[in-house]
Short mmCIF file of C-alpha atoms and ligand atoms in Angstrom, two decimals:
data_model
loop_
_atom_site.label_atom_id
_atom_site.label_comp_id
_atom_site.label_asym_id
_atom_site.label_seq_id
_atom_site.Cartn_x
_atom_site.Cartn_y
_atom_site.Cartn_z
CA MET A 40 0.00 0.00 0.00
CA PRO A 41 2.11 2.92 -1.23
CA THR A 42 -0.32 5.36 0.40
CA TYR A 43 -3.56 5.61 2.35
CA LYS A 44 -4.37 8.74 0.34
CA CYS A 45 -7.23 8.42 -2.12
CA THR A 46 -9.03 10.72 -4.52
CA ALA A 47 -12.30 9.32 -3.18
CA SER A 48 -13.78 9.03 0.29
CA CYS A 49 -16.18 6.11 0.00
CA GLU A 50 -18.35 5.36 3.01
CA HIS A 51 -17.03 2.16 4.67
CA CYS A 52 -13.66 2.33 2.87
CA GLY A 53 -11.87 -0.79 4.09
CA THR A 54 -8.53 0.98 4.46
CA LEU A 55 -9.92 4.21 5.97
CA SER A 56 -8.53 6.09 2.98
CA HIS A 57 -9.54 9.58 1.89
CA PRO A 58 -8.13 12.68 0.18
CA ARG A 59 -6.81 14.25 3.40
CA GLU A 60 -4.60 11.25 4.25
CA THR A 61 -0.89 12.00 4.05
CA THR A 62 0.70 8.63 4.81
CA TRP A 63 3.18 7.41 2.19
CA LEU A 64 5.35 4.31 2.24
CA PRO A 65 8.96 5.44 1.65
CA ILE A 66 10.39 4.02 -1.59
CA GLU A 67 13.27 2.27 0.23
CA GLN A 68 10.81 0.32 2.36
CA MET A 69 8.69 -0.54 -0.66
CA LEU A 70 11.69 -1.89 -2.59
CA LYS A 71 13.04 -3.73 0.48
CA ALA A 72 9.68 -5.51 0.90
CA ILE A 73 9.55 -6.43 -2.81
CA ASP A 74 13.10 -7.83 -2.79
CA GLU A 75 12.41 -9.86 0.33
CA ALA A 76 9.12 -11.13 -1.12
CA ALA A 77 10.99 -12.26 -4.24
CA ASP A 78 13.58 -14.09 -2.10
CA LEU A 79 10.77 -15.82 -0.22
CA GLY A 80 9.14 -17.02 -3.45
CA TYR A 81 6.01 -14.83 -3.42
CA ASN A 82 4.13 -15.15 -6.74
CA VAL A 83 2.35 -11.81 -7.00
CA VAL A 84 3.00 -8.23 -5.92
CA VAL A 85 -0.13 -6.07 -5.72
CA PHE A 86 -0.08 -2.30 -5.34
CA THR A 87 -3.22 -1.09 -3.65
CA GLY A 88 -4.11 1.63 -1.19
CA GLY A 89 -5.63 4.17 -0.89
CA GLU A 90 -5.19 4.97 -4.54
CA ALA A 91 -1.84 3.42 -5.48
CA THR A 92 -1.50 5.45 -8.69
CA LEU A 93 -1.11 8.63 -6.62
CA ALA A 94 2.38 7.33 -5.75
CA GLY A 95 3.48 8.32 -9.30
CA GLN A 96 7.16 7.59 -9.94
CA ASN A 97 7.48 5.50 -6.77
CA LEU A 98 4.72 3.22 -8.04
CA LEU A 99 6.52 2.82 -11.37
CA LYS A 100 9.79 2.03 -9.54
CA GLY A 101 7.96 -0.56 -7.44
CA ILE A 102 6.38 -2.18 -10.50
CA GLU A 103 9.78 -2.25 -12.24
CA ARG A 104 11.45 -3.86 -9.23
CA ALA A 105 8.80 -6.56 -8.84
CA SER A 106 8.82 -7.23 -12.58
CA SER A 107 12.61 -7.52 -12.59
CA HIS A 108 12.21 -10.48 -10.21
CA GLY A 109 9.84 -12.16 -12.69
CA ILE A 110 6.86 -11.71 -10.34
CA THR A 111 3.30 -11.08 -11.58
CA VAL A 112 2.46 -7.44 -10.85
CA ARG A 113 -1.05 -6.06 -10.31
CA ILE A 114 -2.40 -2.67 -9.35
CA VAL A 115 -5.80 -1.93 -7.82
CA SER A 116 -7.21 1.44 -8.81
CA ASN A 117 -10.42 3.46 -8.90
CA ALA A 118 -9.46 4.75 -12.40
CA HIS A 119 -9.68 8.44 -11.42
CA TRP A 120 -6.91 9.05 -13.95
CA ALA A 121 -8.86 7.69 -16.96
CA THR A 122 -10.62 10.98 -17.67
CA ASN A 123 -10.41 10.45 -21.45
CA ASP A 124 -9.04 7.78 -23.79
CA ARG A 125 -5.73 9.58 -24.26
CA MET A 126 -5.09 9.85 -20.51
CA ALA A 127 -6.19 6.25 -19.94
CA GLU A 128 -3.81 4.93 -22.62
CA ARG A 129 -0.99 7.14 -21.39
CA ARG A 130 -1.18 5.88 -17.80
CA ILE A 131 -1.68 2.27 -18.82
CA GLY A 132 1.31 2.63 -21.19
CA GLU A 133 3.50 3.80 -18.30
CA PHE A 134 2.40 0.87 -16.12
CA VAL A 135 2.94 -1.69 -18.89
CA ARG A 136 6.39 -0.33 -19.76
CA ALA A 137 7.29 -0.66 -16.06
CA GLY A 138 6.20 -4.32 -16.12
CA LEU A 139 2.56 -4.39 -14.99
CA THR A 140 0.68 -7.59 -15.89
CA GLU A 141 -2.76 -7.18 -14.28
CA ILE A 142 -5.11 -4.41 -13.20
CA ASN A 143 -8.13 -4.49 -10.89
CA LEU A 144 -10.56 -1.60 -11.26
CA SER A 145 -13.00 -0.85 -8.45
CA THR A 146 -16.47 0.54 -8.96
CA GLY A 147 -19.96 0.54 -7.49
CA ASP A 148 -22.37 3.10 -6.08
CA GLN A 149 -19.90 4.40 -3.49
CA HIS A 150 -17.00 4.64 -5.92
CA ALA A 151 -19.19 6.32 -8.55
CA ARG A 152 -19.85 9.23 -6.16
CA PHE A 153 -16.25 10.21 -6.86
CA VAL A 154 -15.19 8.42 -10.07
CA PRO A 155 -17.66 7.89 -12.93
CA LEU A 156 -18.19 4.36 -14.22
CA ASP A 157 -17.11 5.70 -17.62
CA ASN A 158 -13.57 6.16 -16.25
CA VAL A 159 -13.46 2.52 -15.18
CA ILE A 160 -14.59 1.31 -18.57
CA ARG A 161 -12.10 3.61 -20.33
CA ALA A 162 -9.31 2.27 -18.13
CA ALA A 163 -10.46 -1.29 -18.84
CA ARG A 164 -10.39 -0.65 -22.58
CA ALA A 165 -6.87 0.80 -22.43
CA ALA A 166 -5.73 -2.13 -20.28
CA VAL A 167 -7.17 -4.78 -22.58
CA LYS A 168 -5.77 -2.98 -25.62
CA ALA A 169 -2.32 -3.12 -24.00
CA GLY A 170 -2.69 -6.86 -23.32
CA LEU A 171 -3.22 -6.66 -19.54
CA ARG A 172 -5.52 -8.97 -17.62
CA ALA A 173 -8.28 -6.76 -16.22
CA MET A 174 -10.83 -7.32 -13.49
CA ILE A 175 -13.66 -4.92 -12.68
CA MET A 176 -14.73 -5.28 -9.05
CA VAL A 177 -18.28 -4.15 -8.28
CA GLU A 178 -19.47 -3.38 -4.74
CA THR A 179 -22.53 -5.39 -3.74
CA VAL A 180 -25.31 -4.35 -1.37
CA LEU A 181 -29.05 -4.95 -1.70
CA GLU A 182 -30.04 -1.58 -3.13
CA ARG A 183 -27.66 -0.21 -5.70
CA ILE A 184 -27.58 1.19 -9.18
CA ILE A 185 -24.29 -0.22 -10.43
CA THR A 186 -24.30 -4.01 -10.71
CA LYS A 187 -22.32 -6.55 -12.69
CA GLU A 188 -25.18 -6.55 -15.20
CA VAL A 189 -25.06 -2.78 -15.58
CA VAL A 190 -21.34 -2.95 -16.39
CA GLU A 191 -21.81 -5.90 -18.76
CA ASN A 192 -24.57 -4.09 -20.64
CA HIS A 193 -22.73 -0.79 -20.86
CA PRO A 194 -22.35 -0.14 -24.62
CA GLU A 195 -18.66 0.70 -24.20
CA PHE A 196 -18.04 -2.52 -22.29
CA GLN A 197 -19.79 -4.53 -24.99
CA ASP A 198 -17.69 -2.72 -27.55
CA ILE A 199 -14.51 -3.79 -25.70
CA CYS A 200 -15.68 -7.42 -25.77
CA ASN A 201 -16.48 -7.20 -29.49
CA GLN A 202 -13.27 -5.43 -30.40
CA PHE A 203 -11.00 -7.66 -28.27
CA PRO A 204 -12.78 -11.05 -28.25
CA SER A 205 -9.80 -12.88 -26.75
CA SER A 206 -9.22 -10.25 -24.06
CA LYS A 207 -8.78 -11.32 -20.46
CA ILE A 208 -11.41 -9.16 -18.78
CA ASN A 209 -13.79 -10.19 -16.02
CA ILE A 210 -16.33 -8.56 -13.76
CA LEU A 211 -16.66 -9.70 -10.17
CA GLU A 212 -19.19 -8.65 -7.54
CA SER A 213 -17.95 -8.38 -3.99
CA PRO A 214 -19.96 -7.58 -0.84
CA TRP A 215 -19.45 -4.04 0.42
CA MET A 216 -18.90 -4.25 4.15
CA PRO A 217 -19.04 -1.70 6.95
CA LEU A 218 -15.87 -1.49 9.02
CA SER A 219 -17.66 -2.55 12.16
CA PRO A 220 -19.10 -5.95 13.04
CA SER A 221 -22.23 -4.33 14.49
CA THR A 222 -23.18 -2.13 11.51
CA LEU A 223 -25.04 -4.37 9.11
CA ASN A 224 -25.64 -3.78 5.43
CA LYS A 225 -28.54 -5.35 3.55
CA TYR A 226 -27.53 -7.75 0.80
CA PRO A 227 -29.30 -9.65 -2.00
CA ASP A 228 -30.79 -13.02 -0.99
CA GLY A 229 -28.36 -15.85 -0.42
CA VAL A 230 -25.31 -13.62 0.05
CA THR A 231 -25.11 -13.60 3.86
CA VAL A 232 -23.86 -16.63 5.75
CA ASN A 233 -26.02 -18.86 7.95
CA ARG A 234 -26.19 -22.53 9.01
CA SER A 235 -27.70 -23.62 5.70
CA ASN A 236 -24.73 -22.38 3.62
CA LEU A 237 -22.00 -22.63 6.26
CA ALA A 238 -20.60 -25.80 4.68
CA LEU A 239 -19.68 -23.71 1.63
CA CYS A 240 -17.43 -21.46 3.74
CA LYS A 241 -13.84 -22.47 3.27
CA GLY A 242 -10.69 -21.44 5.09
CA CYS A 243 -9.36 -17.92 4.52
CA ASP A 244 -6.96 -18.08 1.58
CA SER A 245 -5.40 -14.73 2.42
CA ILE A 246 -4.18 -15.23 5.98
CA LEU A 247 -0.60 -16.54 6.16
CA THR A 248 -0.50 -16.47 2.35
CA THR A 249 -0.75 -12.78 1.56
CA THR A 250 1.41 -10.32 3.45
CA THR A 251 0.52 -6.64 3.29
CA ILE A 252 2.89 -3.75 3.75
CA GLN A 253 0.67 -0.86 4.77
CA ALA A 254 1.43 2.76 3.95
CA ASP A 255 2.77 3.37 7.47
CA GLY A 256 5.18 0.43 7.12
CA GLN A 257 3.13 -1.92 9.30
CA ILE A 258 3.20 -5.49 8.06
CA ALA A 259 -0.11 -7.36 8.16
CA ALA A 260 -0.72 -11.11 7.98
CA CYS A 261 -3.42 -10.94 5.28
CA CYS A 262 -4.96 -8.48 2.83
CA GLY A 263 -8.20 -8.29 4.80
CA LEU A 264 -10.41 -5.25 4.96
CA GLY A 265 -10.31 -3.84 8.42
CA MET A 266 -6.72 -4.81 9.13
CA ARG A 267 -6.07 -1.25 10.25
CA LYS A 268 -8.61 -1.85 13.00
CA ILE A 269 -7.44 -5.31 14.13
CA PRO A 270 -4.20 -5.03 16.11
CA GLU A 271 -3.62 -8.82 16.07
CA LEU A 272 -3.31 -8.81 12.27
CA LYS A 273 -0.44 -6.33 12.42
CA LEU A 274 2.95 -7.93 12.84
CA ASP A 275 5.71 -5.32 12.98
CA SER A 276 7.16 -2.61 10.79
CA ILE A 277 9.05 -3.28 7.56
CA ARG A 278 11.50 -0.62 8.78
CA GLU A 279 12.73 -2.89 11.57
CA THR A 280 11.74 -6.41 10.56
CA LYS A 281 12.35 -8.76 7.71
CA LEU A 282 9.32 -10.11 5.89
CA ALA A 283 10.46 -13.66 6.67
CA THR A 284 10.52 -12.93 10.42
CA ALA A 285 7.06 -11.35 10.31
CA ASP A 286 5.67 -14.30 8.31
CA GLN A 287 7.18 -16.74 10.79
CA THR A 288 5.69 -14.88 13.76
CA ALA A 289 2.27 -14.92 12.10
CA GLY A 290 2.56 -18.64 11.38
CA GLU A 291 3.01 -19.37 15.08
CA ASP A 292 -0.36 -17.85 15.98
CA PHE A 293 -3.02 -20.53 16.48
CA LEU A 294 -6.01 -18.32 15.63
CA LYS A 295 -4.47 -17.32 12.30
CA ARG A 296 -3.86 -21.00 11.49
CA TRP A 297 -7.42 -21.80 12.46
CA LEU A 298 -8.69 -19.00 10.20
CA ARG A 299 -6.61 -20.44 7.36
CA VAL A 300 -8.25 -23.87 7.58
CA GLU A 301 -11.81 -23.03 8.66
CA GLY A 302 -12.41 -19.33 7.94
CA PRO A 303 -14.08 -16.78 10.24
CA GLU A 304 -17.69 -17.87 9.61
CA ARG A 305 -17.18 -21.38 10.95
CA ILE A 306 -15.27 -20.07 13.94
CA LEU A 307 -18.18 -17.74 14.72
CA ALA A 308 -20.65 -20.63 14.39
CA TRP A 309 -18.47 -22.72 16.72
CA ALA A 310 -18.36 -19.85 19.24
CA SER A 311 -22.16 -19.59 19.16
CA ASP A 312 -22.39 -23.33 19.88
CA HIS A 313 -20.55 -22.57 23.10
CA LYS A 314 -22.49 -19.42 23.91
CA SER A 315 -25.92 -19.32 22.32
CA ASN A 316 -26.38 -15.56 22.71
CA ILE A 317 -23.63 -15.00 20.12
CA GLU A 318 -25.72 -14.17 17.07
CA TRP A 319 -24.12 -14.38 13.64
CA GLU A 320 -26.56 -15.89 11.11
CA ASN A 321 -27.56 -13.70 8.15
CA MET A 322 -25.40 -10.86 9.43
CA TYR A 323 -22.25 -11.09 7.31
CA ALA A 324 -21.71 -11.28 3.58
CA HIS A 325 -18.04 -10.32 3.55
CA ARG A 326 -15.87 -12.67 5.54
CA CYS A 327 -13.59 -9.92 6.75
CA GLN A 328 -16.55 -8.43 8.63
CA ALA A 329 -17.14 -11.80 10.31
CA CYS A 330 -13.43 -11.80 11.11
CA MET A 331 -13.67 -8.35 12.71
CA ARG A 332 -16.37 -9.78 14.94
CA ILE A 333 -14.07 -12.60 16.07
CA TYR A 334 -11.29 -10.19 16.92
CA THR A 335 -13.36 -7.42 18.50
CA ASP A 336 -16.37 -8.98 20.25
CA PRO A 337 -15.37 -9.62 23.90
CA GLU A 338 -17.79 -12.57 24.15
CA VAL A 339 -16.39 -14.31 21.08
CA ARG A 340 -12.84 -13.65 22.26
CA GLU A 341 -13.68 -15.11 25.65
CA VAL A 342 -15.06 -18.32 24.10
CA ILE A 343 -11.96 -18.66 21.92
CA ALA A 344 -9.62 -18.07 24.87
CA LYS A 345 -11.48 -20.61 26.99
CA HIS A 346 -12.20 -23.39 24.50
CA HIS A 347 -9.74 -23.13 21.58
CA LYS A 348 -7.72 -26.14 22.75
CA GLU A 349 -10.53 -28.45 21.65
CA LYS A 350 -9.83 -27.32 18.07
CA ILE A 351 -6.08 -27.98 18.04
CA ALA A 352 -6.37 -31.53 16.72
CA ASP A 353 -8.81 -30.46 13.97
CA VAL A 354 -6.58 -27.62 12.85
CA LEU A 355 -3.46 -29.81 12.83
CA LEU A 356 -5.25 -32.51 10.83
CA SER A 357 -6.53 -29.94 8.32
CA GLU A 358 -3.02 -28.52 7.96
CA TRP A 359 -1.62 -31.98 7.36
CA LEU A 360 -4.26 -32.59 4.68
CA MET A 361 -3.55 -29.18 3.19
CA PHE A 362 0.22 -29.45 3.01
CA HIS A 363 1.22 -33.12 3.22
CA TYR A 364 -1.57 -35.41 2.10
CA ASN A 365 -0.98 -36.86 -1.33
CA PRO A 366 -3.97 -38.87 -2.57
CA LEU A 367 -1.81 -40.41 -5.31
CA ALA A 368 0.83 -41.70 -2.89
CA GLN A 369 0.98 -45.51 -2.85
CA VAL A 370 0.33 -47.38 0.37
CA ASN A 371 2.68 -50.34 0.87
S1 SF4 B 1336 -11.72 4.30 -3.92
FE1 SF4 B 1336 -11.16 2.51 -2.70
S2 SF4 B 1336 -9.44 3.21 -1.40
FE2 SF4 B 1336 -10.48 5.03 -2.21
S3 SF4 B 1336 -11.94 5.62 -0.62
FE3 SF4 B 1336 -13.03 4.30 -2.11
S4 SF4 B 1336 -12.84 2.22 -1.25
FE4 SF4 B 1336 -11.32 3.49 -0.22
S1 SF4 B 1337 -11.12 -13.11 6.79
FE1 SF4 B 1337 -9.83 -12.27 8.42
S2 SF4 B 1337 -7.86 -13.24 8.11
FE2 SF4 B 1337 -9.02 -13.51 6.20
S3 SF4 B 1337 -8.46 -11.76 4.91
FE3 SF4 B 1337 -10.28 -11.15 6.06
S4 SF4 B 1337 -9.50 -10.10 7.89
FE4 SF4 B 1337 -7.81 -11.28 7.01
#
């Protein structure tokens, strides 16, 4: 996260970003983190924020450094810079020359208060034209104007698909979550988690797999929304610590390992089995909001502190299955 600064100030921004933010990750720390990630075998470097493109030359240097290690490089942007086709192609050209391979563009009703959907589609066109993989992420709540369908049916989007039929462009809807476990959004049917769909909830594939360097240098053990509000997800500062040391520290934390194999929804359900007044069904659509509940609700924390030992064997078995079980291995 090169900066927390953003051109927009969306309600419920997961990183608490806004135009008045002035936190910037120094370039030396950014490059140090990228070099260490390359040494550790990380596959992808993602520049997000805040609005990562505000980092200008430092962003380009970061992309170049990650690309020089042969790592896939992605940026996440609100496309504020794609004010016309010429500007969109100019910025995309700079990113591609630096080594960018993928771009995620965020939109939805909140984003569109600050950046028109047309910008996002212009940026997507320029990206596809330059051969990048592009993903348009659309915020999802119950009542909204911008949906996946709206983007798909946008004449300019259809024109992109017709003009570049083999392009790698996708649209993905993602629940828009408040940064508090007690503020609840309304979502379309079937999006929130409850006992009937709990079996579909898998382990968190970000924790202990994705490491985030935040704009203030704090290392976090996942790329979850709300990490700025969950002290336990912060590990140390990239100024003083190596990425490998931070990753190792995170890997020794039982709750993080439990989240990796079961995910926050199943942990919440387990906690409510121990204490029936812990309500959770049909409250959360985004798993990071369920995770905030685990980390911030004193009752859930108390249940975890008191009873987590009963889950140790399950977690260890799941980890063994995850990392060591080979169904093709022959039994003698
Ligand atoms: S565009 Fe993204 S980073 Fe910026 S305020 Fe909105 S949600 Fe936050
Ligand atoms: S569910 Fe929790 S651990 Fe996973 S990404 Fe979200 S905040 Fe991080």
